[in-house]
Tab-separated table of C-alpha atoms and ligand atoms in Angstrom:
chain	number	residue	atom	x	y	z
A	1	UNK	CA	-25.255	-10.438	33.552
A	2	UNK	CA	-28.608	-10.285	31.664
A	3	UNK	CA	-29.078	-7.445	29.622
A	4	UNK	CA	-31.815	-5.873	31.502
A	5	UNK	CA	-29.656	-6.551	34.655
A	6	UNK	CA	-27.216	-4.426	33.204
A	7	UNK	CA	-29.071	-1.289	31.677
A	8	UNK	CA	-30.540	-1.339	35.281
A	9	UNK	CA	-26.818	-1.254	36.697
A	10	UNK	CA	-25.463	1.236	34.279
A	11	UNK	CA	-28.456	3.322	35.337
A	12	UNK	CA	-27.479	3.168	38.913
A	13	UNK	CA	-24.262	3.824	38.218
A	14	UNK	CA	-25.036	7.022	35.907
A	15	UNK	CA	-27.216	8.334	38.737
A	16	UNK	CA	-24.902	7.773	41.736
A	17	UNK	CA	-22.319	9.277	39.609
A	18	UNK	CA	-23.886	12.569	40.368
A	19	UNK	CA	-22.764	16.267	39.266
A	20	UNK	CA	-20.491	16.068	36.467
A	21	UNK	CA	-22.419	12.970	35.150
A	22	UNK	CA	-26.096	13.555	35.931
A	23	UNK	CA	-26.559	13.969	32.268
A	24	UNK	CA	-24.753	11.029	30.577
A	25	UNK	CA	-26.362	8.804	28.161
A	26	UNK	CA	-26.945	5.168	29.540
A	27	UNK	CA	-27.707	3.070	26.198
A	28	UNK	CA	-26.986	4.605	22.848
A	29	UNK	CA	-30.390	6.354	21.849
A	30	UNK	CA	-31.868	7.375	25.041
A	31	UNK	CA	-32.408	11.104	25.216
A	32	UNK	CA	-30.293	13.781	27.047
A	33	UNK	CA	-32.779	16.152	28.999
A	34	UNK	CA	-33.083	19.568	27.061
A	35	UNK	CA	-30.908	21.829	29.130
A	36	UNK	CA	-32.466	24.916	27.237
A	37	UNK	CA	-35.003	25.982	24.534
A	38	UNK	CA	-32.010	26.685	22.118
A	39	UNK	CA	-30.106	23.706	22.704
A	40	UNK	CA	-28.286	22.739	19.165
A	41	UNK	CA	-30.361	20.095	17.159
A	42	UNK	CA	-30.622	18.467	13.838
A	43	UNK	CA	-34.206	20.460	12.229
A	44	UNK	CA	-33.731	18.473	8.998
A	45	UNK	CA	-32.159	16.360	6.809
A	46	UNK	CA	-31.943	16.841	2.583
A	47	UNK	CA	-30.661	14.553	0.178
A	48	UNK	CA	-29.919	16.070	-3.450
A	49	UNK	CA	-28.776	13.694	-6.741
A	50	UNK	CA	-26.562	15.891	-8.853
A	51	UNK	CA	-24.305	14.896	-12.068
A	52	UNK	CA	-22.244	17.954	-13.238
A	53	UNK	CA	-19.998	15.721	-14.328
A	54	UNK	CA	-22.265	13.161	-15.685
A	55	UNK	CA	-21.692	10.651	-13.119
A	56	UNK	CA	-24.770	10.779	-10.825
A	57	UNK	CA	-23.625	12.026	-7.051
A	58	UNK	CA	-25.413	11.756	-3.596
A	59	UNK	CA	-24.852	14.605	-1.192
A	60	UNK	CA	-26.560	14.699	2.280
A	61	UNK	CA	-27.279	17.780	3.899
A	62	UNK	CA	-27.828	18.128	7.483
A	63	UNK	CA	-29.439	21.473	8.657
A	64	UNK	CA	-29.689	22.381	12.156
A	65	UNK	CA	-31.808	25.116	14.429
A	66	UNK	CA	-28.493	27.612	14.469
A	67	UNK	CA	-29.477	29.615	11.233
A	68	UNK	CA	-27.215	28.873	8.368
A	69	UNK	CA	-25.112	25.985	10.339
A	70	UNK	CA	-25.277	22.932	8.198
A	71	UNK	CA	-22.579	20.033	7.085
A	72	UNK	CA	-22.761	18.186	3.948
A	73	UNK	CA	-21.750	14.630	3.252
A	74	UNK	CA	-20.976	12.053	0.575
A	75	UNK	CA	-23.624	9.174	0.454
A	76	UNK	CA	-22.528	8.311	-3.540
A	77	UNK	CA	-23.437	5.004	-4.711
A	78	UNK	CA	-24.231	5.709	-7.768
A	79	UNK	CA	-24.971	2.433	-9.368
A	80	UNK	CA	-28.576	2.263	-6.705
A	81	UNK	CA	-28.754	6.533	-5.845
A	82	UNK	CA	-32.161	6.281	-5.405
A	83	UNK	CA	-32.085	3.726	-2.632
A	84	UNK	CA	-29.618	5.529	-1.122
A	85	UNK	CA	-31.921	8.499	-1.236
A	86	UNK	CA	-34.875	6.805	0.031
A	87	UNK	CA	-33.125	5.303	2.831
A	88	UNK	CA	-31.899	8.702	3.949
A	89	UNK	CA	-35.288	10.877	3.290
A	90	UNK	CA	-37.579	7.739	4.408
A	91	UNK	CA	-35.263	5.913	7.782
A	92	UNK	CA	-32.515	8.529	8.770
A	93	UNK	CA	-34.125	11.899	8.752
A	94	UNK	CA	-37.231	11.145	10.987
A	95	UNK	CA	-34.911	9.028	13.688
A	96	UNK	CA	-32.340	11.933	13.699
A	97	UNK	CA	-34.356	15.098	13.634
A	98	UNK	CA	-34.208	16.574	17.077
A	99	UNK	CA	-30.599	14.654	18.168
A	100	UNK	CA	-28.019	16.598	19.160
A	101	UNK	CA	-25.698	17.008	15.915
A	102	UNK	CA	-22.127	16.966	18.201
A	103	UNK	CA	-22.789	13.525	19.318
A	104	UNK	CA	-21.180	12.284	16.021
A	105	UNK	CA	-20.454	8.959	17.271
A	106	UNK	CA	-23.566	8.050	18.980
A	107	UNK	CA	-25.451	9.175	16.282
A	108	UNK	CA	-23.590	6.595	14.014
A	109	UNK	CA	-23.706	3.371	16.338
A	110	UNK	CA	-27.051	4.303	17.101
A	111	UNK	CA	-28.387	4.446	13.585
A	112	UNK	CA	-26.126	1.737	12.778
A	113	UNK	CA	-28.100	-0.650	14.517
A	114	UNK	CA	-31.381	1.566	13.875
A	115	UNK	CA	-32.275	-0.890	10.825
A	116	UNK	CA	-31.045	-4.287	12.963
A	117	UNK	CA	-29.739	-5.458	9.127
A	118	UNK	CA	-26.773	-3.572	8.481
A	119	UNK	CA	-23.608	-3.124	6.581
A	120	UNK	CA	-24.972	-3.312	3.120
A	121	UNK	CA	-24.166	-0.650	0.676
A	122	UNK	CA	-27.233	1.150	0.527
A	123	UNK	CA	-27.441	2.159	4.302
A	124	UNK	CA	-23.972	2.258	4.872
A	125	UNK	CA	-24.119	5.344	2.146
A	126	UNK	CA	-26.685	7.064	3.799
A	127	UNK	CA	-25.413	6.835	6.913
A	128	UNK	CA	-22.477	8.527	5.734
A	129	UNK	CA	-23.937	11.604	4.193
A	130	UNK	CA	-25.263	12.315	7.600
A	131	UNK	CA	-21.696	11.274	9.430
A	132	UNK	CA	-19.650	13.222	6.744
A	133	UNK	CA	-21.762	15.923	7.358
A	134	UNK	CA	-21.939	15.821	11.071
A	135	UNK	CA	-17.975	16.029	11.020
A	136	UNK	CA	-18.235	19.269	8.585
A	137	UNK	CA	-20.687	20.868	10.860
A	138	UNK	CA	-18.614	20.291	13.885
A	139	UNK	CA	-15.621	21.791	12.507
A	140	UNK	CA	-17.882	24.500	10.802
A	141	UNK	CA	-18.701	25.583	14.796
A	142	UNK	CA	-15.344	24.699	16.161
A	143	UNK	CA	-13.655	27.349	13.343
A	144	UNK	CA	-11.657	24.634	12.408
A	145	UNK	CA	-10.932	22.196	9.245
A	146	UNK	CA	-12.198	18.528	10.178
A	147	UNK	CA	-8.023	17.429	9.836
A	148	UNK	CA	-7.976	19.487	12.812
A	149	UNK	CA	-10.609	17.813	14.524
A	150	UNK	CA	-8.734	14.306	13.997
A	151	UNK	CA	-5.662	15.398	15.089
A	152	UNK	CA	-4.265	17.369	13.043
A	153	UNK	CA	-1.616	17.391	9.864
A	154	UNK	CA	0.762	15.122	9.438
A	155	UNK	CA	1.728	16.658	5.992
A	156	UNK	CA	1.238	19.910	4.586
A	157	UNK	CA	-0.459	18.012	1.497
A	158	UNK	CA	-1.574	14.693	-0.069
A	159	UNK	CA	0.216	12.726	-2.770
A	160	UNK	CA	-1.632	11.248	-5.317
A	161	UNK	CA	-1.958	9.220	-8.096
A	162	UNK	CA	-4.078	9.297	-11.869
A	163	UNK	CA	-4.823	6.802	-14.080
A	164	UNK	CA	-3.058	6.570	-17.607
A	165	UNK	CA	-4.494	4.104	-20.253
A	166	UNK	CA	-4.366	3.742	-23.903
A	167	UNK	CA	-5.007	1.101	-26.903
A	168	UNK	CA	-1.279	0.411	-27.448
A	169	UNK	CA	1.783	-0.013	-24.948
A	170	UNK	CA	3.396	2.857	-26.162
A	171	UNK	CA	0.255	5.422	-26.226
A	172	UNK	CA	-0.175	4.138	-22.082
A	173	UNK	CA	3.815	5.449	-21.497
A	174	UNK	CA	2.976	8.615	-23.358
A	175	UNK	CA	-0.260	9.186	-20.871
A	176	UNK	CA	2.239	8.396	-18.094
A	177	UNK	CA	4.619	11.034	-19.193
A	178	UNK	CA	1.993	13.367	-19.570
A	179	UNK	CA	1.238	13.593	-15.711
A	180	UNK	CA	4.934	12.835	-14.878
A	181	UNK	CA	5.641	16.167	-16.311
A	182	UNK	CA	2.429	17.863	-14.170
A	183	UNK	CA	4.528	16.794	-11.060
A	184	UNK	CA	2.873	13.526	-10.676
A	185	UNK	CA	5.075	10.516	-8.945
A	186	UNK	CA	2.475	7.724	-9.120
A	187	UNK	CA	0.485	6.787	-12.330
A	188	UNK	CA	-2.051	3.853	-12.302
A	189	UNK	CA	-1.726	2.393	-15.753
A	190	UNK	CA	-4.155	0.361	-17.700
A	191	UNK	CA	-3.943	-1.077	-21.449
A	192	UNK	CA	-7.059	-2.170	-23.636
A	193	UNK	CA	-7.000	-5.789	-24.333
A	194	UNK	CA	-7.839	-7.004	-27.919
A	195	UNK	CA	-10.859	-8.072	-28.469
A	196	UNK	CA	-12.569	-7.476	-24.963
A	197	UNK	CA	-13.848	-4.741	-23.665
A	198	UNK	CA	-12.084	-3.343	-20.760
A	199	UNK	CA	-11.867	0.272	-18.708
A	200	UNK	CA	-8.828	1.549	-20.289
A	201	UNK	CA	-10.274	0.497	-24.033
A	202	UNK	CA	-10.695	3.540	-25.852
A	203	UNK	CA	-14.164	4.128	-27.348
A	204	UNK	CA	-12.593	3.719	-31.082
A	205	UNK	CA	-11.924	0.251	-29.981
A	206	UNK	CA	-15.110	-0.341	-28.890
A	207	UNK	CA	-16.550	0.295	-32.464
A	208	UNK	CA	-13.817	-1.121	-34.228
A	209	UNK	CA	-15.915	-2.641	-37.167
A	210	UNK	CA	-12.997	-5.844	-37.309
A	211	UNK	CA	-14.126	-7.085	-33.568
A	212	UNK	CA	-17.588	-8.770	-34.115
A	213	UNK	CA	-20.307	-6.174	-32.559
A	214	UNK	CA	-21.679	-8.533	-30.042
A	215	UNK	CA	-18.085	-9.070	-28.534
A	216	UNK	CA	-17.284	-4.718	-28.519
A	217	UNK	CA	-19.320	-4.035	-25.282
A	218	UNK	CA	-19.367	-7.351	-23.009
A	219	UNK	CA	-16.562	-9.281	-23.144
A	220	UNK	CA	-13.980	-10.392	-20.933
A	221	UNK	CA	-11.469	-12.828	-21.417
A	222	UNK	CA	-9.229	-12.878	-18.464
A	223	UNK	CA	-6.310	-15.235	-20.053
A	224	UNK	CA	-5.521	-12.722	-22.941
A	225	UNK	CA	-5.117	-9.852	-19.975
A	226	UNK	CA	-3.131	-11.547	-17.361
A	227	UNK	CA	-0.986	-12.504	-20.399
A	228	UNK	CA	-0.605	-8.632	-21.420
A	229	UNK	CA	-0.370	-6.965	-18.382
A	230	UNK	CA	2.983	-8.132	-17.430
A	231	UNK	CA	4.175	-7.264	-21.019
A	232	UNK	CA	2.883	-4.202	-20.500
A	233	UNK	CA	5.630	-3.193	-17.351
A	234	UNK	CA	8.103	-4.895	-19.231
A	235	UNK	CA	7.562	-2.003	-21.986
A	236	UNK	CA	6.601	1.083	-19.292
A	237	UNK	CA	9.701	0.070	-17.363
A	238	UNK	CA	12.286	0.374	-20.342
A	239	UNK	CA	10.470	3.434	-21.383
A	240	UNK	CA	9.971	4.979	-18.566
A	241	UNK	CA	12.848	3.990	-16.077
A	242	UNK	CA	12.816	2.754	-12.324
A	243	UNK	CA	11.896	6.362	-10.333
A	244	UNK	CA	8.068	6.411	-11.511
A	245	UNK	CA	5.772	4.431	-9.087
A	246	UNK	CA	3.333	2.664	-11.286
A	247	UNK	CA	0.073	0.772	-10.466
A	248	UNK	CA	-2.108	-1.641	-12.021
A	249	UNK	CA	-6.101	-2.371	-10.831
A	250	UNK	CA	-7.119	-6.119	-11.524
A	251	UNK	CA	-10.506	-5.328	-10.449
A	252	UNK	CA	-11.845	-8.439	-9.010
A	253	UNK	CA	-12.095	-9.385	-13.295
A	254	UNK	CA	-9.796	-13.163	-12.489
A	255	UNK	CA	-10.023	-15.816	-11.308
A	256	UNK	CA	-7.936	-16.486	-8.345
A	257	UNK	CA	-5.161	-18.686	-9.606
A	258	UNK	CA	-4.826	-16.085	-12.626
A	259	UNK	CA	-4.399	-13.390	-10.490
A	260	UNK	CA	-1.493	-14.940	-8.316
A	261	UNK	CA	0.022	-15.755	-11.710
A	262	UNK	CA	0.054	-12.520	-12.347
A	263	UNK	CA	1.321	-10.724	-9.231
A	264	UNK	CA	4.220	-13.291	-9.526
A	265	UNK	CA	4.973	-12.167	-12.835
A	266	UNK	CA	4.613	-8.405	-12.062
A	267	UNK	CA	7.219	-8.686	-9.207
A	268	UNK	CA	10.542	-7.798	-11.336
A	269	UNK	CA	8.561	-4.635	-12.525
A	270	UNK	CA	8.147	-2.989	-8.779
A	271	UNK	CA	4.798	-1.868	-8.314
A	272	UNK	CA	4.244	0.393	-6.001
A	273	UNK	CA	0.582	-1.601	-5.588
A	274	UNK	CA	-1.383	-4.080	-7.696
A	275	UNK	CA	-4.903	-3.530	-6.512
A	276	UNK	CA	-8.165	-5.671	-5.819
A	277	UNK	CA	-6.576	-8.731	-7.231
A	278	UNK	CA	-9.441	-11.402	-6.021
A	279	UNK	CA	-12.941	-10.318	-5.754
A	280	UNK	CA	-14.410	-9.645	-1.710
A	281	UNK	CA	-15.625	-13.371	-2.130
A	282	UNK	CA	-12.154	-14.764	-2.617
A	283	UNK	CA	-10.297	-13.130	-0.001
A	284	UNK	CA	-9.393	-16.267	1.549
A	285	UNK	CA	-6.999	-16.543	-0.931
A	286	UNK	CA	-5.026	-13.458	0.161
A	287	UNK	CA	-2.945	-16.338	2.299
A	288	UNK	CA	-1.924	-17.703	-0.486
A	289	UNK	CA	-1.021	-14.531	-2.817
A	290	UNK	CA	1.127	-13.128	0.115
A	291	UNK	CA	3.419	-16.295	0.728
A	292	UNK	CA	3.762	-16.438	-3.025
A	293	UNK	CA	5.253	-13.021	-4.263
A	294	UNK	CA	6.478	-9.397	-2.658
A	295	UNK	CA	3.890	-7.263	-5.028
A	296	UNK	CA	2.654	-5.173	-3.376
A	297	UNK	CA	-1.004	-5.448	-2.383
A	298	UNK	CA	-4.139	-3.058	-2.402
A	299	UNK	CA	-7.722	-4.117	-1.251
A	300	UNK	CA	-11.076	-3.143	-0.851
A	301	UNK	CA	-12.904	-0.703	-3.218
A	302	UNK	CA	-15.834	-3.542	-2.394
A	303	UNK	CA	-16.271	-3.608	0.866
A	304	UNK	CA	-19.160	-2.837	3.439
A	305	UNK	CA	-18.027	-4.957	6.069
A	306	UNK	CA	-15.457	-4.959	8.964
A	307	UNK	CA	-15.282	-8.748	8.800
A	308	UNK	CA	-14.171	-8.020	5.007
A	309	UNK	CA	-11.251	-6.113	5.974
A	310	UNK	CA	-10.204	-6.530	9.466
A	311	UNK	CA	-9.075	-10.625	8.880
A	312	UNK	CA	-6.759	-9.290	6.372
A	313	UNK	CA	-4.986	-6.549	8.173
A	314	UNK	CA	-4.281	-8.155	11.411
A	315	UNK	CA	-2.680	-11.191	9.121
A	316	UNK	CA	-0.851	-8.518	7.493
A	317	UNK	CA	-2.028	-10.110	3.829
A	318	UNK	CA	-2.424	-6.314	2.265
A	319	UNK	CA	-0.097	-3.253	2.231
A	320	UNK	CA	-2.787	-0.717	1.230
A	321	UNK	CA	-6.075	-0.565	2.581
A	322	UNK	CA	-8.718	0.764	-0.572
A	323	UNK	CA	-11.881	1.264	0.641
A	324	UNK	CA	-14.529	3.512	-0.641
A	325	UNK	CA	-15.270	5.735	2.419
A	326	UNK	CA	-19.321	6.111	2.090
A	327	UNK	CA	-19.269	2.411	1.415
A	328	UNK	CA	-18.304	1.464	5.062
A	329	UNK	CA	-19.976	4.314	6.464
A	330	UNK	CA	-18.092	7.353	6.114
A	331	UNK	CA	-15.189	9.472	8.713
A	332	UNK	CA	-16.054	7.672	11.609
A	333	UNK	CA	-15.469	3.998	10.830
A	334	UNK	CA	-12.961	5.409	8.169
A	335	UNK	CA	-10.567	7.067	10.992
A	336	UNK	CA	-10.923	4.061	12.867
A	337	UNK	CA	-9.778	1.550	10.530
A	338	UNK	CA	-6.872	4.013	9.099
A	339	UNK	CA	-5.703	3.608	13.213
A	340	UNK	CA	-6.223	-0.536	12.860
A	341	UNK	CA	-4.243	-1.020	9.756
A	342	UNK	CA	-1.424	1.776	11.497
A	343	UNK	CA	-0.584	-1.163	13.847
A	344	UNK	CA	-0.201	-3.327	11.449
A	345	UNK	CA	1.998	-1.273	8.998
A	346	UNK	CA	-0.894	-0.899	6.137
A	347	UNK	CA	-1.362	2.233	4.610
A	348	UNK	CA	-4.135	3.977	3.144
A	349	UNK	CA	-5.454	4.472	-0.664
A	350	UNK	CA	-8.608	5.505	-0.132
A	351	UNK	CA	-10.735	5.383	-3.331
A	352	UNK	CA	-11.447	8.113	-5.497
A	353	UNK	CA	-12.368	7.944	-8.683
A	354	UNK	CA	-15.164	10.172	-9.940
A	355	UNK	CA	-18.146	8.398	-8.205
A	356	UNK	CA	-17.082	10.175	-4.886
A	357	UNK	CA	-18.843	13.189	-4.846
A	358	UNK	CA	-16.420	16.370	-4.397
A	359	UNK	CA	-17.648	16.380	-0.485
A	360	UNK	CA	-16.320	12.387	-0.203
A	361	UNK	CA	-12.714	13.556	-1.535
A	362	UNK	CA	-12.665	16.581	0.528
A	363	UNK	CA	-13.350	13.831	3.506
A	364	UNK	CA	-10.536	11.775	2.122
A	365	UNK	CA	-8.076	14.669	2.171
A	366	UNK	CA	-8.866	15.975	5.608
A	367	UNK	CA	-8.372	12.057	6.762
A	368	UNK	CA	-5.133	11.367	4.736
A	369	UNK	CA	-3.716	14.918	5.950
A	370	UNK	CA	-4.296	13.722	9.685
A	371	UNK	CA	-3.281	10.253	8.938
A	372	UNK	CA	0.567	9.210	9.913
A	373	UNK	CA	0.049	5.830	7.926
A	374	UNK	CA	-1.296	7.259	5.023
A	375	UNK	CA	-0.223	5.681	1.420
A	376	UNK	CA	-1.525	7.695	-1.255
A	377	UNK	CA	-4.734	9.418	-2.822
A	378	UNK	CA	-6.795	8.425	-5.883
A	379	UNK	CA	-7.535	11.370	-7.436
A	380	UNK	CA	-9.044	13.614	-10.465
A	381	UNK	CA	-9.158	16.718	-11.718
A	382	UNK	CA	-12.256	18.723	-10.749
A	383	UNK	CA	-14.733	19.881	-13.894
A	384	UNK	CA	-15.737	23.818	-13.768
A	385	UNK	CA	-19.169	22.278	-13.749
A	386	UNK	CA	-17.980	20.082	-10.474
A	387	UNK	CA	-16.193	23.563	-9.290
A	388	UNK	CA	-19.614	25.597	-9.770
A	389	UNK	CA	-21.725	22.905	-8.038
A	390	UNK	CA	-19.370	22.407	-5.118
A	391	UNK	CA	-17.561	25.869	-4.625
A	392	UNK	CA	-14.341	24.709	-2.506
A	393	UNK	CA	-13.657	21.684	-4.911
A	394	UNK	CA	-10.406	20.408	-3.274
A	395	UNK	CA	-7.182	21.818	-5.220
A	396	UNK	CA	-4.850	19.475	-7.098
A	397	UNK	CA	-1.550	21.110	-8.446
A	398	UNK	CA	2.137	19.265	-8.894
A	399	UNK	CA	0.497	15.963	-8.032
A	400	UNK	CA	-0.662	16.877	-4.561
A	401	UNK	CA	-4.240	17.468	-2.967
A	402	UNK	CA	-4.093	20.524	-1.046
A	403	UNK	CA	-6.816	21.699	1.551
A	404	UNK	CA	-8.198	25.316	1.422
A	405	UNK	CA	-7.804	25.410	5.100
A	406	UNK	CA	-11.328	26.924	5.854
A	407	UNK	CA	-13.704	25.620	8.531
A	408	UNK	CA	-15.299	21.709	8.398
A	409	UNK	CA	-14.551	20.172	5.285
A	410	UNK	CA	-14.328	23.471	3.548
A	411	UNK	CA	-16.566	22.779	0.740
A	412	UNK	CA	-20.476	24.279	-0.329
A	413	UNK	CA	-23.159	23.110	-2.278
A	414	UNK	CA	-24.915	25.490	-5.011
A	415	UNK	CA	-28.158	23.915	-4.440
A	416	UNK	CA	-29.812	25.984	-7.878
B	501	MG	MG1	-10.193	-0.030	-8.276
């Protein structure tokens, strides 16, 4: 059937309907008919950049003709913020303004396709500060917390994990201990490789005066890491025993061969996941990591894509699925692909670090508290500067993210 064929059958079909269905949509942006003069609708849409804690955030705010009903969403990519921005203020907020703020999941197919190019970082962010913030709202007039609105709990709280590092072996086990004694079970551990400059190299490395200055700051030699890393479990494991899930992030920094090298090496160490091993371009080498070694597998803090991710679930190549919820969009693709990888036994890690805006974890955290298949939570320790920004920062005590239980996603904005 032609596509004008069938719009014209779907209309017949929505008007013989009658009654009940006199007022259903027929394509995915066509209006509803305004039932009354104070039907609920969206009267703006804000965008604010904020950095209390020196990383710069994007947080959508979606206002709506009910005085003082609003939602607020994570649209954080920091690296390109003012894109983000512009493609909210300049695209989104004239083509939503007047929509009907309940219809979450029209709103997000139809401005989906509202730019015909699509799934690139930039608009996949901003459409997620308006979907994140259409899911607060909702539970905001339901009286409700968003876990609610997606089923409900399937814990009373959210294990996590933090991120140890250190210049020396034994300086990483002492960070480790350090949260094992604050109740934490997982620890992500990273050690500074001589001579390059990593994440996990201290600034006092960075300036050491013995490394020539124009190799402190930009280089990376994969060989001398994938040769410390395992060294490094060896050590953590004698120090540290068997009970204490550790995990390591590659970070796409290999090249492929290296990295199944690697993995194969880690396997006698148990890792409870050994993240983003290959770059998104490499995936197709996933087939080969998998039917080489049982390490555990994490992927996807880079993705925008379904086609990235989808491949690799329903060939069961990952166990953990990491994506970086405003980078694919935001709650509503995010609960979606948390019920795809449930069929295929992968569990979630969503990401967290600190360029998710306190409003994006809060999102995670209702999602992994409604989630049966959920893995484990990236997480960090909210800054009083964070905590006076965003009054309702998520709480984090004995290694667990627990939910304050209010309405939506139970979290404010101090816009002064
Ligand atoms: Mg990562």
């Amino acid at each position: 059937m032609k596509r004008r064929d069938w719009l014209a059958a779907s209309a017949l079909a929505a008007a013989t309907a009658g009654g009940t269905f006199g007022n259903s949509r027929i394509g995915l942006t066509a209006e509803v008919p305004q039932q009354s003069n104070d039907r609920l609708k969206i009267t703006d849409v804000k965008t604010f950049l904020t950095a209390p804690a020196g990383i710069r955030l994007v947080v959508v705010k979606v206002l709506t003709n009910q005085a003082g009903l609003y939602g607020l969403g994570c649209a954080t990519f920091t690296q390109r913020a003012r894109v983000v921005q512009t493609a909210v203020d300049r695209y989104l907020k004239p083509f939503l303004v007047g929509k009907d703020p309940a219809r979450i999941e029209d709103i997000w197919q139809s401005s989906f396709v509202s730019s015909y190019w699509r799934n690139g970082p930039v608009l996949n962010n901003a459409i997620s500060g308006v979907d994140i913030a259409l899911w607060d709202l909702l539970g905001k007039r339901a009286g409700m917390p968003v876990y609610q609105l997606l089923g409900g709990k399937c814990r009373d709280a959210v294990d996590t994990y933090r991120h140890a590092s250190g210049d020396s072996f034994q300086a990483v086990a002492d960070d480790v201990r350090r949260y094992m004694q604050q109740g934490y079970r997982h620890v992500r551990v990273q050690v500074a490789i001589p001579g390059t400059s990593t994440y996990g190299a201290r600034k006092s490395e960075q300036e050491d005066e013995s490394i020539p200055e124009n190799r402190r700051t930009s280089i990376w030699e994969p060989k001398p890491y994938v040769r410390t890393i395992p060294k490094l479990f060896e050590f953590l494991r004698a120090e540290l025993g068997e009970e204490i899930e550790l995990l390591h992030d590659v970070h796409e920094r290999v090249p492929p061969v290296l990295a199944i090298q690697l993995a194969k090496e880690l396997e006698p160490y148990r890792l409870f996941f050994l993240e983003d091993p290959f770059s998104p371009e490499d995936i197709g080498y996933f087939k080969h990591l998998r039917a080489q070694t049982s390490t555990p597998l994490a992927m996807g803090e880079l993705f925008n894509n379904p086609n990235e991710f989808v491949g690799l679930i329903k060939d069961r190549l990952i166990d953990f699925i990491r994506v970086h919820i405003s980078q694919i969009g935001g709650l509503t693709p995010a609960r979606k692909l948390a019920a795809l990888c449930d069929f295929f036994a992968v569990r979630t890690a969503w990401h967290g670090p600190g360029d998710v805006s306190p409003v994006g974890h809060a999102a995670n955290i209702h999602l992994d508290l409604a989630t049966p298949n959920f893995g484990i939570q990236e997480a960090r320790e909210f800054s009083q500067e964070e905590q006076d920004v965003f009054p309702g920062c998520p709480e984090l005590r004995d290694g667990y993210y627990w939910s304050n239980d209010r309405p939506g996603l139970g979290i404010d904005l101090d816009e002064q």
